[in-house]
Short mmCIF file of C-alpha atoms in Angstrom, two decimals:
data_model
loop_
_atom_site.label_atom_id
_atom_site.label_comp_id
_atom_site.label_asym_id
_atom_site.label_seq_id
_atom_site.Cartn_x
_atom_site.Cartn_y
_atom_site.Cartn_z
CA MET A 1 -0.19 0.05 -0.15
CA TYR A 2 1.11 3.50 -0.72
CA LYS A 3 1.57 5.80 2.41
CA ILE A 4 2.21 9.40 2.50
CA ASP A 5 5.64 10.06 0.95
CA SER A 6 7.46 12.60 3.35
CA THR A 7 9.24 14.10 0.26
CA MET A 8 6.13 14.90 -1.64
CA PRO A 9 5.11 18.46 -0.80
CA SER A 10 2.15 18.54 1.77
CA TRP A 11 0.06 20.50 -0.79
CA ALA A 12 0.22 17.89 -3.58
CA PRO A 13 -2.06 15.32 -2.34
CA ALA A 14 -4.61 18.25 -1.31
CA VAL A 15 -4.48 19.64 -4.85
CA GLY A 16 -4.30 16.45 -6.59
CA LEU A 17 -7.23 14.91 -4.91
CA THR A 18 -9.41 17.92 -5.02
CA LEU A 19 -8.93 18.40 -8.50
CA LEU A 20 -9.15 14.65 -9.46
CA PRO A 21 -12.99 14.46 -10.14
CA HIS A 22 -12.86 17.56 -12.40
CA VAL A 23 -10.79 15.38 -14.87
CA GLY A 24 -13.99 13.19 -15.70
CA GLY A 25 -16.26 16.19 -15.57
CA ILE A 26 -14.18 18.11 -18.07
CA LEU A 27 -14.01 15.16 -20.32
CA GLY A 28 -17.93 14.51 -19.87
CA GLY A 29 -18.31 18.35 -20.63
CA LEU A 30 -17.10 17.90 -24.25
CA ILE A 31 -19.90 15.28 -24.86
CA THR A 32 -22.56 17.31 -22.98
CA ARG A 33 -21.70 20.63 -24.93
CA ARG A 34 -22.16 19.04 -28.28
CA GLU A 35 -25.24 16.97 -27.19
CA VAL A 36 -27.11 19.61 -25.24
CA LYS A 37 -27.51 21.66 -28.32
CA THR A 38 -28.42 18.91 -30.82
CA TRP A 39 -30.13 15.91 -29.60
CA TYR A 40 -30.92 16.95 -25.82
CA THR A 41 -33.17 20.02 -27.26
CA THR A 42 -35.37 17.33 -28.86
CA LEU A 43 -36.23 15.73 -25.59
CA VAL A 44 -39.20 16.63 -23.34
CA LYS A 45 -38.12 17.90 -20.07
CA PRO A 46 -40.14 18.85 -16.93
CA SER A 47 -40.84 22.58 -16.21
CA TRP A 48 -38.69 21.87 -12.72
CA ARG A 49 -35.38 21.18 -14.66
CA PRO A 50 -32.48 23.53 -13.59
CA PRO A 51 -31.54 25.57 -16.50
CA ASN A 52 -28.53 24.79 -18.46
CA TRP A 53 -26.42 27.43 -17.30
CA ALA A 54 -26.63 25.78 -13.62
CA PHE A 55 -25.12 22.49 -14.16
CA ALA A 56 -21.45 23.80 -14.43
CA PRO A 57 -20.97 25.68 -11.57
CA VAL A 58 -23.22 23.21 -9.23
CA TRP A 59 -20.77 20.28 -10.80
CA THR A 60 -17.79 22.21 -10.17
CA THR A 61 -18.72 23.19 -6.38
CA LEU A 62 -19.71 19.21 -5.99
CA TYR A 63 -16.34 17.88 -7.56
CA THR A 64 -14.45 20.14 -5.63
CA SER A 65 -16.19 19.25 -2.18
CA MET A 66 -16.13 15.72 -3.05
CA GLY A 67 -12.24 15.83 -4.01
CA TYR A 68 -11.17 17.67 -0.93
CA GLY A 69 -13.42 15.31 1.16
CA SER A 70 -11.45 12.37 -0.38
CA TYR A 71 -8.09 14.14 0.66
CA LEU A 72 -9.48 14.72 4.37
CA ILE A 73 -9.98 10.78 4.40
CA TYR A 74 -6.69 10.31 2.57
CA LYS A 75 -4.82 12.39 5.25
CA GLU A 76 -6.48 10.80 8.22
CA LEU A 77 -5.84 7.37 7.26
CA GLY A 78 -2.19 8.09 6.34
CA GLY A 79 -2.40 7.72 2.60
CA PHE A 80 -3.67 4.85 0.59
CA THR A 81 -2.99 2.13 3.39
CA GLU A 82 -4.98 -1.00 3.99
CA ASP A 83 -7.48 1.09 6.22
CA ALA A 84 -8.17 3.46 3.31
CA VAL A 85 -9.06 0.53 0.92
CA VAL A 86 -12.99 0.42 1.86
CA PRO A 87 -13.57 4.16 2.16
CA LEU A 88 -11.38 5.35 -0.73
CA GLY A 89 -12.48 2.27 -2.87
CA LEU A 90 -16.03 3.34 -2.46
CA TYR A 91 -15.32 6.77 -3.39
CA ALA A 92 -13.57 5.61 -6.59
CA GLY A 93 -16.22 3.30 -7.60
CA GLN A 94 -18.88 6.27 -7.29
CA LEU A 95 -16.40 8.51 -9.30
CA ALA A 96 -16.34 6.18 -12.00
CA LEU A 97 -20.13 5.68 -12.05
CA ASN A 98 -20.14 9.25 -11.88
CA TRP A 99 -17.87 9.93 -14.91
CA ALA A 100 -19.84 7.04 -16.83
CA TRP A 101 -23.17 8.87 -16.63
CA THR A 102 -22.53 11.19 -19.16
CA PRO A 103 -21.17 9.01 -22.01
CA ILE A 104 -24.35 6.61 -21.19
CA PHE A 105 -26.86 9.48 -21.37
CA PHE A 106 -25.69 12.17 -23.74
CA GLY A 107 -23.06 10.11 -25.46
CA ALA A 108 -25.17 6.93 -26.23
CA HIS A 109 -28.64 8.42 -25.51
CA LYS A 110 -29.31 5.42 -23.24
CA LEU A 111 -31.79 7.17 -20.88
CA GLY A 112 -32.72 3.88 -19.19
CA TRP A 113 -29.12 2.96 -18.45
CA GLY A 114 -28.45 6.34 -17.42
CA MET A 115 -31.13 5.86 -14.65
CA ILE A 116 -29.16 2.51 -13.70
CA ASP A 117 -26.12 4.24 -13.55
CA LEU A 118 -27.45 6.89 -11.29
CA ALA A 119 -29.05 4.34 -8.95
CA LEU A 120 -25.91 2.57 -8.55
CA LEU A 121 -23.66 5.77 -8.20
CA THR A 122 -26.22 7.34 -5.55
CA GLY A 123 -26.10 4.00 -3.52
CA THR A 124 -22.35 3.79 -3.72
CA THR A 125 -22.17 7.63 -2.77
CA VAL A 126 -24.17 6.88 0.32
CA LEU A 127 -21.84 3.96 1.26
CA ALA A 128 -18.85 6.03 0.99
CA THR A 129 -20.25 8.85 2.90
CA VAL A 130 -21.27 6.62 5.55
CA SER A 131 -17.88 4.97 5.69
CA TRP A 132 -16.22 8.40 5.80
CA TYR A 133 -18.28 9.58 8.82
CA PRO A 134 -16.40 7.76 11.53
CA ILE A 135 -13.10 8.96 10.01
CA SER A 136 -13.72 12.59 9.23
CA LYS A 137 -17.20 14.07 9.84
CA THR A 138 -16.32 17.25 7.84
CA ALA A 139 -15.58 14.76 4.74
CA ALA A 140 -18.83 13.20 5.22
CA TYR A 141 -20.76 16.57 5.50
CA LEU A 142 -19.07 17.43 2.21
CA MET A 143 -20.74 14.73 0.59
CA ILE A 144 -24.23 15.56 1.56
CA PRO A 145 -24.96 18.40 -1.10
CA TYR A 146 -23.82 15.93 -3.75
CA ILE A 147 -26.03 13.23 -2.64
CA ALA A 148 -28.99 16.02 -2.79
CA TRP A 149 -27.95 16.91 -6.14
CA LEU A 150 -27.80 13.06 -7.20
CA SER A 151 -31.41 12.79 -5.89
CA LEU A 152 -32.47 15.58 -8.13
CA ALA A 153 -30.70 14.18 -11.17
CA SER A 154 -32.10 10.84 -10.65
CA SER A 155 -35.53 12.38 -10.68
CA LEU A 156 -34.57 14.33 -13.54
CA ASN A 157 -33.12 11.27 -15.42
CA TYR A 158 -36.47 9.24 -14.56
CA VAL A 159 -39.01 11.96 -15.97
CA ILE A 160 -36.82 12.52 -19.24
CA TRP A 161 -36.76 8.59 -19.67
CA ARG A 162 -40.65 8.29 -18.98
CA ASP A 163 -41.36 10.92 -21.11
CA ASN A 164 -39.05 10.29 -24.01
CA LYS A 165 -39.04 6.53 -24.37
CA ASP A 166 -39.37 6.92 -28.06
CA LYS A 167 -36.01 8.88 -28.45
CA SER A 168 -33.91 6.62 -26.14
CA GLU A 169 -31.93 4.66 -28.76
#
């Protein structure tokens, strides 16, 4: 297992782990930007859907919060140690599911599969948060807005799927 390296600058893990979630967000944004102007405009969407401009600042905030939370767990557990396998493994799993949603929903136009991904993502995120709580309450609390947003996203994905079954490839 990898423990904190004393030769590494103390700020490097904080910056790296805080920025890590943004990697998938930026790559997903490339897909979203293209599809939101074309395919997404053809979908029936609920009136309560947040405006398109709101998604970038919300996701930037959520990615930063979850990334910093992962750093707090990493720091508390002394790096990628045996004790970190479950809490950081669950975090990595939810991050992979998070990054997968955009190519599934926007890239492949698979609305139903997007719902399945979101259900797995939300469940994994809740498990990660619960596993973080005894290690760092602050880290766990940083995940609460993300869980709330995933609830909204799940509801939105469901309604879009329900109302556009004919447009889901």
